[in-house]
mmCIF file of C-alpha atoms in Angstrom:
data_model
loop_
_atom_site.group_PDB
_atom_site.id
_atom_site.type_symbol
_atom_site.label_atom_id
_atom_site.label_comp_id
_atom_site.label_asym_id
_atom_site.label_seq_id
_atom_site.Cartn_x
_atom_site.Cartn_y
_atom_site.Cartn_z
ATOM 1 C CA UNK A 45 -67.471 -83.632 -137.949
ATOM 2 C CA UNK A 46 -66.832 -79.899 -137.864
ATOM 3 C CA UNK A 47 -66.262 -77.956 -141.043
ATOM 4 C CA UNK A 48 -62.599 -77.163 -141.772
ATOM 5 C CA UNK A 49 -61.378 -73.619 -141.276
ATOM 6 C CA UNK A 50 -60.107 -71.597 -144.194
ATOM 7 C CA UNK A 51 -56.561 -71.974 -142.849
ATOM 8 C CA UNK A 52 -56.849 -75.758 -142.583
ATOM 9 C CA UNK A 53 -58.343 -76.041 -146.056
ATOM 10 C CA UNK A 54 -55.599 -73.781 -147.426
ATOM 11 C CA UNK A 55 -52.864 -75.911 -145.839
ATOM 12 C CA UNK A 56 -54.393 -79.035 -147.371
ATOM 13 C CA UNK A 57 -53.811 -77.661 -150.874
ATOM 14 C CA UNK A 58 -50.731 -78.446 -152.938
ATOM 15 C CA UNK A 59 -48.017 -75.740 -153.037
ATOM 16 C CA UNK A 60 -49.046 -74.772 -156.572
ATOM 17 C CA UNK A 61 -52.708 -74.472 -155.568
ATOM 18 C CA UNK A 62 -51.737 -72.371 -152.539
ATOM 19 C CA UNK A 63 -49.812 -70.036 -154.822
ATOM 20 C CA UNK A 64 -52.867 -69.638 -157.034
ATOM 21 C CA UNK A 65 -55.015 -68.796 -154.006
ATOM 22 C CA UNK A 66 -52.534 -66.140 -152.830
ATOM 23 C CA UNK A 67 -52.231 -65.010 -156.440
ATOM 24 C CA UNK A 68 -55.994 -64.520 -156.703
ATOM 25 C CA UNK A 69 -56.015 -62.397 -153.565
ATOM 26 C CA UNK A 70 -53.284 -60.191 -155.052
ATOM 27 C CA UNK A 71 -54.978 -60.044 -158.460
ATOM 28 C CA UNK A 72 -58.209 -58.766 -156.908
ATOM 29 C CA UNK A 73 -56.412 -56.297 -154.647
ATOM 30 C CA UNK A 74 -54.665 -54.802 -157.674
ATOM 31 C CA UNK A 75 -57.736 -54.815 -159.876
ATOM 32 C CA UNK A 76 -60.221 -53.433 -157.363
ATOM 33 C CA UNK A 77 -57.924 -50.703 -156.086
ATOM 34 C CA UNK A 78 -58.122 -49.154 -159.571
ATOM 35 C CA UNK A 79 -61.265 -50.062 -161.528
ATOM 36 C CA UNK A 80 -63.910 -48.776 -159.042
ATOM 37 C CA UNK A 81 -62.271 -45.331 -159.177
ATOM 38 C CA UNK A 82 -61.561 -45.262 -162.910
ATOM 39 C CA UNK A 83 -64.794 -43.566 -164.000
ATOM 40 C CA UNK A 84 -64.426 -40.782 -161.431
ATOM 41 C CA UNK A 85 -60.795 -40.227 -162.466
ATOM 42 C CA UNK A 86 -61.674 -39.988 -166.153
ATOM 43 C CA UNK A 87 -64.537 -37.545 -165.588
ATOM 44 C CA UNK A 88 -63.294 -35.393 -162.712
ATOM 45 C CA UNK A 89 -59.530 -35.372 -163.286
ATOM 46 C CA UNK A 90 -59.204 -35.779 -167.046
ATOM 47 C CA UNK A 91 -62.478 -34.088 -168.004
ATOM 48 C CA UNK A 92 -63.723 -36.878 -170.267
ATOM 49 C CA UNK A 93 -67.385 -37.026 -171.248
ATOM 50 C CA UNK A 94 -69.497 -39.671 -169.558
ATOM 51 C CA UNK A 95 -70.147 -41.254 -172.965
ATOM 52 C CA UNK A 96 -66.425 -41.865 -173.491
ATOM 53 C CA UNK A 97 -66.141 -43.324 -169.999
ATOM 54 C CA UNK A 98 -68.978 -45.695 -170.881
ATOM 55 C CA UNK A 99 -67.070 -46.738 -173.998
ATOM 56 C CA UNK A 100 -63.918 -47.390 -171.975
ATOM 57 C CA UNK A 101 -65.722 -49.546 -169.423
ATOM 58 C CA UNK A 102 -67.736 -51.313 -172.106
ATOM 59 C CA UNK A 103 -64.647 -52.113 -174.164
ATOM 60 C CA UNK A 104 -62.950 -53.570 -171.095
ATOM 61 C CA UNK A 105 -65.886 -55.858 -170.383
ATOM 62 C CA UNK A 106 -66.317 -56.897 -174.029
ATOM 63 C CA UNK A 107 -62.626 -57.638 -174.542
ATOM 64 C CA UNK A 108 -62.670 -59.889 -171.472
ATOM 65 C CA UNK A 109 -65.967 -61.728 -171.692
ATOM 66 C CA UNK A 110 -65.952 -61.956 -175.473
ATOM 67 C CA UNK A 111 -62.543 -63.674 -175.485
ATOM 68 C CA UNK A 112 -63.010 -66.176 -172.649
ATOM 69 C CA UNK A 113 -63.213 -69.031 -175.149
ATOM 70 C CA UNK A 114 -59.926 -67.935 -176.732
ATOM 71 C CA UNK A 115 -58.220 -67.886 -173.322
ATOM 72 C CA UNK A 116 -59.554 -71.315 -172.383
ATOM 73 C CA UNK A 117 -58.512 -72.819 -175.713
ATOM 74 C CA UNK A 118 -55.025 -71.331 -175.352
ATOM 75 C CA UNK A 119 -54.721 -72.932 -171.895
ATOM 76 C CA UNK A 120 -55.535 -76.355 -173.372
ATOM 77 C CA UNK A 121 -53.122 -76.076 -176.273
ATOM 78 C CA UNK A 122 -50.214 -74.119 -174.773
ATOM 79 C CA UNK A 123 -50.598 -75.198 -171.155
ATOM 80 C CA UNK A 124 -52.347 -73.299 -168.376
ATOM 81 C CA UNK A 125 -49.111 -72.021 -166.792
ATOM 82 C CA UNK A 126 -47.810 -69.875 -169.692
ATOM 83 C CA UNK A 127 -51.305 -68.452 -170.288
ATOM 84 C CA UNK A 128 -51.598 -67.544 -166.587
ATOM 85 C CA UNK A 129 -48.213 -65.835 -166.715
ATOM 86 C CA UNK A 130 -49.055 -64.000 -169.944
ATOM 87 C CA UNK A 131 -52.406 -62.836 -168.575
ATOM 88 C CA UNK A 132 -50.793 -61.423 -165.445
ATOM 89 C CA UNK A 133 -47.955 -59.824 -167.435
ATOM 90 C CA UNK A 134 -50.474 -58.071 -169.682
ATOM 91 C CA UNK A 135 -52.059 -56.582 -166.570
ATOM 92 C CA UNK A 136 -48.644 -55.146 -165.651
ATOM 93 C CA UNK A 137 -48.640 -53.372 -169.004
ATOM 94 C CA UNK A 138 -52.315 -52.352 -168.814
ATOM 95 C CA UNK A 139 -52.179 -50.801 -165.354
ATOM 96 C CA UNK A 140 -48.837 -49.247 -166.181
ATOM 97 C CA UNK A 141 -50.588 -47.456 -169.038
ATOM 98 C CA UNK A 142 -53.291 -46.224 -166.652
ATOM 99 C CA UNK A 143 -50.485 -44.734 -164.538
ATOM 100 C CA UNK A 144 -48.622 -43.128 -167.433
ATOM 101 C CA UNK A 145 -51.058 -42.043 -170.171
ATOM 102 C CA UNK A 146 -53.991 -39.649 -170.231
ATOM 103 C CA UNK A 147 -54.929 -39.602 -173.923
ATOM 104 C CA UNK A 148 -58.162 -41.304 -175.046
ATOM 105 C CA UNK A 149 -56.206 -43.742 -177.227
ATOM 106 C CA UNK A 150 -53.941 -44.689 -174.329
ATOM 107 C CA UNK A 151 -56.833 -45.127 -171.893
ATOM 108 C CA UNK A 152 -58.826 -47.270 -174.335
ATOM 109 C CA UNK A 153 -55.699 -49.347 -175.058
ATOM 110 C CA UNK A 154 -55.213 -49.922 -171.336
ATOM 111 C CA UNK A 155 -58.870 -50.947 -170.990
ATOM 112 C CA UNK A 156 -58.589 -53.426 -173.880
ATOM 113 C CA UNK A 157 -55.395 -54.918 -172.446
ATOM 114 C CA UNK A 158 -57.023 -55.233 -169.018
ATOM 115 C CA UNK A 159 -59.949 -57.137 -170.513
ATOM 116 C CA UNK A 160 -57.777 -59.354 -172.719
ATOM 117 C CA UNK A 161 -55.557 -60.156 -169.733
ATOM 118 C CA UNK A 162 -58.621 -61.305 -167.799
ATOM 119 C CA UNK A 163 -59.817 -63.375 -170.771
ATOM 120 C CA UNK A 164 -56.490 -65.223 -170.768
ATOM 121 C CA UNK A 165 -56.002 -65.456 -167.021
ATOM 122 C CA UNK A 166 -59.435 -66.462 -165.701
ATOM 123 C CA UNK A 167 -60.097 -69.684 -167.658
ATOM 124 C CA UNK A 168 -56.434 -70.711 -167.414
ATOM 125 C CA UNK A 169 -56.183 -70.322 -163.633
ATOM 126 C CA UNK A 170 -59.406 -72.296 -163.139
ATOM 127 C CA UNK A 171 -58.231 -75.037 -165.483
ATOM 128 C CA UNK A 172 -54.905 -75.246 -163.621
ATOM 129 C CA UNK A 173 -56.552 -75.301 -160.178
ATOM 130 C CA UNK A 174 -59.075 -77.896 -161.343
ATOM 131 C CA UNK A 175 -56.309 -80.254 -162.423
ATOM 132 C CA UNK A 176 -54.194 -79.509 -159.338
ATOM 133 C CA UNK A 177 -57.071 -80.106 -156.887
ATOM 134 C CA UNK A 178 -58.334 -83.351 -158.424
ATOM 135 C CA UNK A 179 -61.254 -84.774 -156.467
ATOM 136 C CA UNK A 180 -61.061 -81.923 -153.940
ATOM 137 C CA UNK A 181 -62.120 -79.277 -156.449
ATOM 138 C CA UNK A 182 -65.057 -77.953 -154.429
ATOM 139 C CA UNK A 183 -62.917 -77.284 -151.355
ATOM 140 C CA UNK A 184 -60.110 -75.767 -153.421
ATOM 141 C CA UNK A 185 -62.454 -73.407 -155.237
ATOM 142 C CA UNK A 186 -64.126 -72.467 -151.946
ATOM 143 C CA UNK A 187 -60.724 -71.315 -150.627
ATOM 144 C CA UNK A 188 -60.021 -69.661 -153.992
ATOM 145 C CA UNK A 189 -63.292 -67.718 -153.795
ATOM 146 C CA UNK A 190 -62.571 -66.699 -150.204
ATOM 147 C CA UNK A 191 -59.229 -65.236 -151.257
ATOM 148 C CA UNK A 192 -60.860 -63.516 -154.231
ATOM 149 C CA UNK A 193 -63.490 -61.889 -152.015
ATOM 150 C CA UNK A 194 -60.884 -60.843 -149.465
ATOM 151 C CA UNK A 195 -58.901 -59.168 -152.249
ATOM 152 C CA UNK A 196 -62.021 -57.491 -153.622
ATOM 153 C CA UNK A 197 -62.699 -56.165 -150.122
ATOM 154 C CA UNK A 198 -59.165 -54.925 -149.452
ATOM 155 C CA UNK A 199 -58.546 -53.467 -152.915
ATOM 156 C CA UNK A 200 -61.010 -50.541 -152.778
ATOM 157 C CA UNK A 201 -59.906 -49.680 -149.232
ATOM 158 C CA UNK A 202 -56.268 -49.474 -150.304
ATOM 159 C CA UNK A 203 -57.240 -47.638 -153.493
ATOM 160 C CA UNK A 204 -59.261 -45.055 -151.557
ATOM 161 C CA UNK A 205 -56.298 -44.408 -149.250
ATOM 162 C CA UNK A 206 -53.849 -43.976 -152.131
ATOM 163 C CA UNK A 207 -56.354 -41.892 -154.080
ATOM 164 C CA UNK A 208 -55.826 -39.134 -151.534
ATOM 165 C CA UNK A 209 -52.419 -38.682 -153.205
ATOM 166 C CA UNK A 210 -53.155 -39.332 -156.883
ATOM 167 C CA UNK A 211 -54.960 -41.853 -159.083
ATOM 168 C CA UNK A 212 -51.777 -42.515 -161.012
ATOM 169 C CA UNK A 213 -50.139 -43.673 -157.786
ATOM 170 C CA UNK A 214 -53.006 -46.136 -157.320
ATOM 171 C CA UNK A 215 -52.464 -47.505 -160.836
ATOM 172 C CA UNK A 216 -48.690 -47.683 -160.289
ATOM 173 C CA UNK A 217 -49.080 -49.680 -157.068
ATOM 174 C CA UNK A 218 -51.444 -52.060 -158.875
ATOM 175 C CA UNK A 219 -48.891 -52.389 -161.678
ATOM 176 C CA UNK A 220 -46.140 -53.323 -159.200
ATOM 177 C CA UNK A 221 -48.497 -55.804 -157.529
ATOM 178 C CA UNK A 222 -49.122 -57.592 -160.833
ATOM 179 C CA UNK A 223 -45.389 -57.547 -161.598
ATOM 180 C CA UNK A 224 -44.586 -59.300 -158.306
ATOM 181 C CA UNK A 225 -47.325 -61.862 -158.934
ATOM 182 C CA UNK A 226 -45.989 -62.536 -162.443
ATOM 183 C CA UNK A 227 -42.479 -63.122 -161.096
ATOM 184 C CA UNK A 228 -43.861 -65.492 -158.433
ATOM 185 C CA UNK A 229 -45.723 -67.475 -161.106
ATOM 186 C CA UNK A 230 -42.610 -67.806 -163.232
ATOM 187 C CA UNK A 231 -40.461 -68.926 -160.300
ATOM 188 C CA UNK A 232 -42.843 -71.146 -158.342
ATOM 189 C CA UNK A 233 -45.704 -72.412 -160.503
ATOM 190 C CA UNK A 234 -44.831 -75.797 -162.069
ATOM 191 C CA UNK A 235 -45.998 -76.642 -165.566
ATOM 192 C CA UNK A 236 -48.573 -79.364 -166.183
ATOM 193 C CA UNK A 237 -48.105 -81.740 -169.125
ATOM 194 C CA UNK A 238 -49.864 -80.476 -172.247
ATOM 195 C CA UNK A 239 -52.006 -83.038 -174.026
ATOM 196 C CA UNK A 240 -51.700 -83.458 -177.774
ATOM 197 C CA UNK A 241 -54.710 -82.259 -179.751
ATOM 198 C CA UNK A 242 -55.172 -83.846 -183.155
ATOM 199 C CA UNK A 243 -58.221 -81.751 -184.010
ATOM 200 C CA UNK A 244 -57.963 -78.063 -184.843
ATOM 201 C CA UNK A 245 -59.246 -75.217 -182.703
ATOM 202 C CA UNK A 246 -62.586 -75.205 -184.494
ATOM 203 C CA UNK A 247 -62.772 -78.949 -184.009
ATOM 204 C CA UNK A 248 -62.333 -78.615 -180.249
ATOM 205 C CA UNK A 249 -64.972 -75.871 -180.151
ATOM 206 C CA UNK A 250 -67.291 -78.161 -182.103
ATOM 207 C CA UNK A 251 -66.701 -80.924 -179.561
ATOM 208 C CA UNK A 252 -67.810 -78.600 -176.785
ATOM 209 C CA UNK A 253 -70.890 -77.330 -178.638
ATOM 210 C CA UNK A 254 -71.987 -80.879 -179.512
ATOM 211 C CA UNK A 255 -71.823 -81.931 -175.866
ATOM 212 C CA UNK A 256 -75.524 -81.488 -175.150
ATOM 213 C CA UNK A 257 -75.156 -82.337 -171.463
ATOM 214 C CA UNK A 258 -72.564 -79.613 -171.013
ATOM 215 C CA UNK A 259 -74.555 -77.044 -173.007
ATOM 216 C CA UNK A 260 -77.632 -77.747 -170.865
ATOM 217 C CA UNK A 261 -75.554 -77.425 -167.695
ATOM 218 C CA UNK A 262 -74.059 -74.168 -168.988
ATOM 219 C CA UNK A 263 -77.438 -72.563 -169.571
ATOM 220 C CA UNK A 264 -78.669 -73.683 -166.135
ATOM 221 C CA UNK A 265 -75.486 -72.473 -164.466
ATOM 222 C CA UNK A 266 -75.521 -69.158 -166.333
ATOM 223 C CA UNK A 267 -78.164 -68.081 -163.819
ATOM 224 C CA UNK A 268 -75.261 -67.765 -161.357
ATOM 225 C CA UNK A 269 -73.459 -64.968 -163.225
ATOM 226 C CA UNK A 270 -76.751 -63.362 -164.266
ATOM 227 C CA UNK A 271 -77.773 -63.043 -160.615
ATOM 228 C CA UNK A 272 -74.282 -62.201 -159.385
ATOM 229 C CA UNK A 273 -74.214 -59.152 -161.666
ATOM 230 C CA UNK A 274 -77.189 -57.747 -159.762
ATOM 231 C CA UNK A 275 -74.841 -56.994 -156.877
ATOM 232 C CA UNK A 276 -73.796 -54.107 -159.129
ATOM 233 C CA UNK A 277 -77.269 -53.178 -160.389
ATOM 234 C CA UNK A 278 -80.545 -54.048 -158.632
ATOM 235 C CA UNK A 279 -79.306 -54.409 -155.055
ATOM 236 C CA UNK A 280 -77.295 -51.150 -154.830
ATOM 237 C CA UNK A 281 -79.919 -49.142 -156.703
ATOM 238 C CA UNK A 282 -82.684 -50.371 -154.405
ATOM 239 C CA UNK A 283 -80.558 -49.799 -151.284
ATOM 240 C CA UNK A 284 -79.807 -46.242 -152.367
ATOM 241 C CA UNK A 285 -83.429 -45.579 -153.375
ATOM 242 C CA UNK A 286 -84.912 -46.485 -150.011
ATOM 243 C CA UNK A 287 -82.237 -44.830 -147.874
ATOM 244 C CA UNK A 288 -81.500 -41.768 -149.941
ATOM 245 C CA UNK A 289 -77.722 -42.094 -149.552
ATOM 246 C CA UNK A 290 -75.026 -43.702 -151.727
ATOM 247 C CA UNK A 291 -73.082 -44.575 -148.558
ATOM 248 C CA UNK A 292 -75.318 -47.599 -148.053
ATOM 249 C CA UNK A 293 -73.859 -49.149 -151.216
ATOM 250 C CA UNK A 294 -70.518 -49.481 -149.441
ATOM 251 C CA UNK A 295 -72.259 -51.161 -146.513
ATOM 252 C CA UNK A 296 -73.988 -53.535 -148.925
ATOM 253 C CA UNK A 297 -70.714 -54.584 -150.529
ATOM 254 C CA UNK A 298 -69.079 -54.989 -147.116
ATOM 255 C CA UNK A 299 -71.901 -57.203 -145.829
ATOM 256 C CA UNK A 300 -71.854 -59.339 -148.969
ATOM 257 C CA UNK A 301 -68.065 -59.694 -149.029
ATOM 258 C CA UNK A 302 -67.608 -60.468 -145.333
ATOM 259 C CA UNK A 303 -70.460 -62.976 -145.449
ATOM 260 C CA UNK A 304 -68.727 -64.714 -148.359
ATOM 261 C CA UNK A 305 -65.350 -64.790 -146.618
ATOM 262 C CA UNK A 306 -66.941 -66.369 -143.543
ATOM 263 C CA UNK A 307 -69.158 -68.853 -145.395
ATOM 264 C CA UNK A 308 -67.402 -70.151 -148.510
ATOM 265 C CA UNK A 309 -65.230 -72.904 -147.053
ATOM 266 C CA UNK A 310 -67.588 -73.930 -144.235
ATOM 267 C CA UNK A 311 -70.701 -74.096 -146.399
ATOM 268 C CA UNK A 312 -68.932 -76.016 -149.177
ATOM 269 C CA UNK A 313 -67.570 -78.559 -146.694
ATOM 270 C CA UNK A 314 -70.931 -78.944 -144.922
ATOM 271 C CA UNK A 315 -72.945 -79.354 -148.108
ATOM 272 C CA UNK A 316 -70.395 -81.599 -149.792
ATOM 273 C CA UNK A 317 -70.786 -84.188 -147.013
ATOM 274 C CA UNK A 318 -74.572 -84.277 -147.377
ATOM 275 C CA UNK A 319 -75.527 -83.723 -151.011
ATOM 276 C CA UNK A 320 -74.204 -84.609 -154.442
ATOM 277 C CA UNK A 321 -72.619 -81.692 -156.320
ATOM 278 C CA UNK A 322 -75.599 -81.165 -158.621
ATOM 279 C CA UNK A 323 -77.926 -80.764 -155.648
ATOM 280 C CA UNK A 324 -75.524 -78.258 -154.094
ATOM 281 C CA UNK A 325 -75.573 -76.179 -157.292
ATOM 282 C CA UNK A 326 -79.369 -76.343 -157.530
ATOM 283 C CA UNK A 327 -79.867 -75.296 -153.897
ATOM 284 C CA UNK A 328 -77.282 -72.533 -154.336
ATOM 285 C CA UNK A 329 -79.036 -71.080 -157.393
ATOM 286 C CA UNK A 330 -82.393 -71.250 -155.609
ATOM 287 C CA UNK A 331 -80.928 -69.375 -152.643
ATOM 288 C CA UNK A 332 -79.394 -66.751 -154.922
ATOM 289 C CA UNK A 333 -82.854 -66.170 -156.351
ATOM 290 C CA UNK A 334 -84.368 -66.202 -152.860
ATOM 291 C CA UNK A 335 -82.026 -63.353 -151.935
ATOM 292 C CA UNK A 336 -84.329 -61.082 -153.927
ATOM 293 C CA UNK A 337 -87.466 -62.122 -152.009
ATOM 294 C CA UNK A 338 -87.015 -59.506 -149.233
ATOM 295 C CA UNK A 339 -86.492 -56.865 -151.915
ATOM 296 C CA UNK A 340 -89.569 -57.962 -153.875
ATOM 297 C CA UNK A 341 -91.698 -57.831 -150.731
ATOM 298 C CA UNK A 342 -90.387 -54.539 -149.367
ATOM 299 C CA UNK A 343 -89.828 -52.549 -152.576
ATOM 300 C CA UNK A 344 -93.503 -51.622 -153.169
ATOM 301 C CA UNK A 345 -93.942 -50.768 -149.476
ATOM 302 C CA UNK A 346 -90.903 -48.524 -149.036
ATOM 303 C CA UNK A 347 -91.148 -45.111 -150.673
ATOM 304 C CA UNK A 348 -88.174 -43.336 -152.172
ATOM 305 C CA UNK A 349 -86.325 -41.733 -149.267
ATOM 306 C CA UNK A 350 -85.629 -38.047 -149.037
ATOM 307 C CA UNK A 351 -83.100 -38.507 -146.242
ATOM 308 C CA UNK A 352 -81.070 -41.150 -144.470
ATOM 309 C CA UNK A 353 -83.312 -43.984 -143.280
ATOM 310 C CA UNK A 354 -80.914 -46.785 -142.225
ATOM 311 C CA UNK A 355 -83.606 -49.321 -141.300
ATOM 312 C CA UNK A 356 -84.999 -49.165 -144.835
ATOM 313 C CA UNK A 357 -81.871 -50.926 -146.103
ATOM 314 C CA UNK A 358 -82.435 -54.001 -143.916
ATOM 315 C CA UNK A 359 -84.411 -55.998 -146.532
ATOM 316 C CA UNK A 360 -81.677 -55.474 -149.114
ATOM 317 C CA UNK A 361 -78.922 -56.365 -146.631
ATOM 318 C CA UNK A 362 -80.803 -59.470 -145.483
ATOM 319 C CA UNK A 363 -81.320 -60.478 -149.097
ATOM 320 C CA UNK A 364 -77.614 -59.970 -149.797
ATOM 321 C CA UNK A 365 -76.706 -62.382 -147.001
ATOM 322 C CA UNK A 366 -79.047 -65.083 -148.346
ATOM 323 C CA UNK A 367 -77.736 -64.372 -151.845
ATOM 324 C CA UNK A 368 -74.126 -64.834 -150.707
ATOM 325 C CA UNK A 369 -75.037 -68.093 -148.971
ATOM 326 C CA UNK A 370 -76.271 -69.294 -152.358
ATOM 327 C CA UNK A 371 -73.015 -68.280 -154.048
ATOM 328 C CA UNK A 372 -71.085 -70.276 -151.434
ATOM 329 C CA UNK A 373 -73.012 -73.358 -152.545
ATOM 330 C CA UNK A 374 -73.355 -72.813 -156.285
ATOM 331 C CA UNK A 375 -69.881 -71.673 -157.349
ATOM 332 C CA UNK A 376 -67.456 -74.293 -155.973
ATOM 333 C CA UNK A 377 -69.654 -77.219 -156.978
ATOM 334 C CA UNK A 378 -70.155 -75.779 -160.451
ATOM 335 C CA UNK A 379 -66.373 -75.810 -160.780
ATOM 336 C CA UNK A 380 -66.277 -79.378 -159.462
ATOM 337 C CA UNK A 381 -68.809 -80.530 -162.058
ATOM 338 C CA UNK A 382 -67.168 -78.828 -165.032
ATOM 339 C CA UNK A 383 -64.797 -81.728 -165.877
ATOM 340 C CA UNK A 384 -67.652 -84.185 -165.227
ATOM 341 C CA UNK A 385 -70.044 -82.682 -167.775
ATOM 342 C CA UNK A 386 -67.132 -81.601 -169.972
ATOM 343 C CA UNK A 387 -63.756 -83.338 -170.092
ATOM 344 C CA UNK A 388 -60.323 -83.112 -168.500
ATOM 345 C CA UNK A 389 -58.655 -82.997 -171.916
ATOM 346 C CA UNK A 390 -60.407 -79.772 -172.984
ATOM 347 C CA UNK A 391 -61.027 -78.346 -169.523
ATOM 348 C CA UNK A 392 -59.819 -74.845 -170.438
ATOM 349 C CA UNK A 393 -62.028 -74.735 -173.537
ATOM 350 C CA UNK A 394 -65.007 -75.891 -171.495
ATOM 351 C CA UNK A 395 -64.377 -73.211 -168.875
ATOM 352 C CA UNK A 396 -64.036 -70.590 -171.603
ATOM 353 C CA UNK A 397 -67.276 -71.611 -173.292
ATOM 354 C CA UNK A 398 -69.117 -71.701 -169.968
ATOM 355 C CA UNK A 399 -68.052 -68.178 -169.042
ATOM 356 C CA UNK A 400 -68.700 -66.801 -172.530
ATOM 357 C CA UNK A 401 -72.290 -68.088 -172.562
ATOM 358 C CA UNK A 402 -72.793 -67.003 -168.961
ATOM 359 C CA UNK A 403 -71.598 -63.496 -169.816
ATOM 360 C CA UNK A 404 -74.064 -63.232 -172.710
ATOM 361 C CA UNK A 405 -76.943 -64.477 -170.552
ATOM 362 C CA UNK A 406 -75.904 -62.125 -167.742
ATOM 363 C CA UNK A 407 -75.883 -59.165 -170.143
ATOM 364 C CA UNK A 408 -79.409 -60.018 -171.333
ATOM 365 C CA UNK A 409 -80.733 -60.481 -167.794
ATOM 366 C CA UNK A 410 -79.130 -57.239 -166.609
ATOM 367 C CA UNK A 411 -80.623 -55.347 -169.547
ATOM 368 C CA UNK A 412 -84.051 -56.777 -168.745
ATOM 369 C CA UNK A 413 -83.685 -56.000 -165.026
ATOM 370 C CA UNK A 414 -82.629 -52.444 -165.837
ATOM 371 C CA UNK A 415 -85.632 -52.000 -168.123
ATOM 372 C CA UNK A 416 -87.959 -53.220 -165.357
ATOM 373 C CA UNK A 417 -86.371 -50.803 -162.900
ATOM 374 C CA UNK A 418 -86.979 -47.953 -165.350
ATOM 375 C CA UNK A 419 -90.711 -48.621 -165.339
ATOM 376 C CA UNK A 420 -90.905 -46.825 -161.987
ATOM 377 C CA UNK A 421 -93.963 -46.390 -159.801
ATOM 378 C CA UNK A 422 -94.846 -48.359 -156.656
ATOM 379 C CA UNK A 423 -96.752 -50.942 -158.670
ATOM 380 C CA UNK A 424 -93.665 -51.914 -160.677
ATOM 381 C CA UNK A 425 -90.968 -51.852 -157.994
ATOM 382 C CA UNK A 426 -91.241 -55.593 -157.387
ATOM 383 C CA UNK A 427 -90.987 -56.448 -161.088
ATOM 384 C CA UNK A 428 -87.185 -56.657 -161.326
ATOM 385 C CA UNK A 429 -86.604 -58.701 -158.135
ATOM 386 C CA UNK A 430 -89.498 -61.050 -159.035
ATOM 387 C CA UNK A 431 -87.940 -61.632 -162.451
ATOM 388 C CA UNK A 432 -84.584 -62.378 -160.795
ATOM 389 C CA UNK A 433 -86.236 -64.835 -158.398
ATOM 390 C CA UNK A 434 -87.591 -66.596 -161.481
ATOM 391 C CA UNK A 435 -84.091 -66.705 -163.032
ATOM 392 C CA UNK A 436 -82.701 -68.390 -159.910
ATOM 393 C CA UNK A 437 -85.553 -70.904 -159.750
ATOM 394 C CA UNK A 438 -85.234 -71.729 -163.449
ATOM 395 C CA UNK A 439 -81.500 -72.430 -163.116
ATOM 396 C CA UNK A 440 -82.098 -74.457 -159.950
ATOM 397 C CA UNK A 441 -84.905 -76.500 -161.518
ATOM 398 C CA UNK A 442 -82.845 -77.292 -164.610
ATOM 399 C CA UNK A 443 -79.829 -78.350 -162.561
ATOM 400 C CA UNK A 444 -81.960 -80.451 -160.196
ATOM 401 C CA UNK A 445 -83.559 -82.201 -163.177
ATOM 402 C CA UNK A 446 -80.130 -82.999 -164.636
ATOM 403 C CA UNK A 447 -79.021 -84.359 -161.258
ATOM 404 C CA UNK A 448 -82.170 -86.483 -160.940
ATOM 405 C CA UNK A 449 -81.675 -87.972 -164.415
ATOM 406 C CA UNK A 450 -78.065 -88.845 -163.671
ATOM 407 C CA UNK A 451 -76.532 -86.338 -166.101
ATOM 408 C CA UNK A 452 -74.236 -84.836 -163.433
ATOM 409 C CA UNK A 453 -72.538 -88.037 -162.275
#
């Protein structure tokens, strides 16, 4: 049996799920046409100090990742649909502020709203899609991820083109994009029944924390986000170090994104017919770690370039392809297992807790990887990728052990 195409898998979704897939493409187009250029705009156009730019970006990340649990809990108690709509509407306001204000207070306010919107939207949309897809969660999330990657690929290209006019035009176009998506959600997205919760918010959080199987799965799965963040740290820094040009970073992102678009649906369908979901996650995490093997081997051998050396980037690019193959396995089956190790009744809260813990683990791993990169010297260049290989293997081993003991069925 051949693997379904993205189009066939998309057509197999319910109308509401198809809207969420299209919605995710639009969300990422709007987001990535602005955020990659925000730091340059604040420094070059508005003359802000780099320290203030760091605060703006840090506040955006903290307000999103730190409030994931709040967004997931809101989706359980209010319904996923209104939280999705509110999250998208807040992005209309946030990106509208980026287009209209230039004061530090206004920029920080826009950054906070952007993060809070993501904290509401991300757990809610995954909870809604999980319920809508039913037993076909892995395939639905594979299509969802394909659309997300396509949007992340198209967004910076569109942003770069509009940036030739003015950054505020870029932000305004993103604002209009989010407005259209919000209207579509209001008009088309049906509401799911909201279950009654007799326990309070703290009670539902306690239920999640006391679920030892879910907590163990969360810590194993947190290797996914910890490694994924290295697409923005270890891989681009190593690619630029060995080639001597920042242009290779764009090539790296293009290779990773296109590989994901091509692989997500096909790999998920192929693996889902052969392995149980827990095995798929374990193999995916191992492959994500294995993506750093070419870097670990080549880093001590390749000196820092003084000019453009395209061939020197091949180990990083090859590693990125293996890494993306792992994502194609790990992510959709992690989403499929979430209601299994958690519960359908509190699915939003479980998603929120999972992403909150993953964000904290990812921050710690990124800090450690950055510290290892700072050690410098040929003898230490393999330290960061070797540590990341270990992170992938640890997550894979833990997940495989849970699968073997029957905790993921």
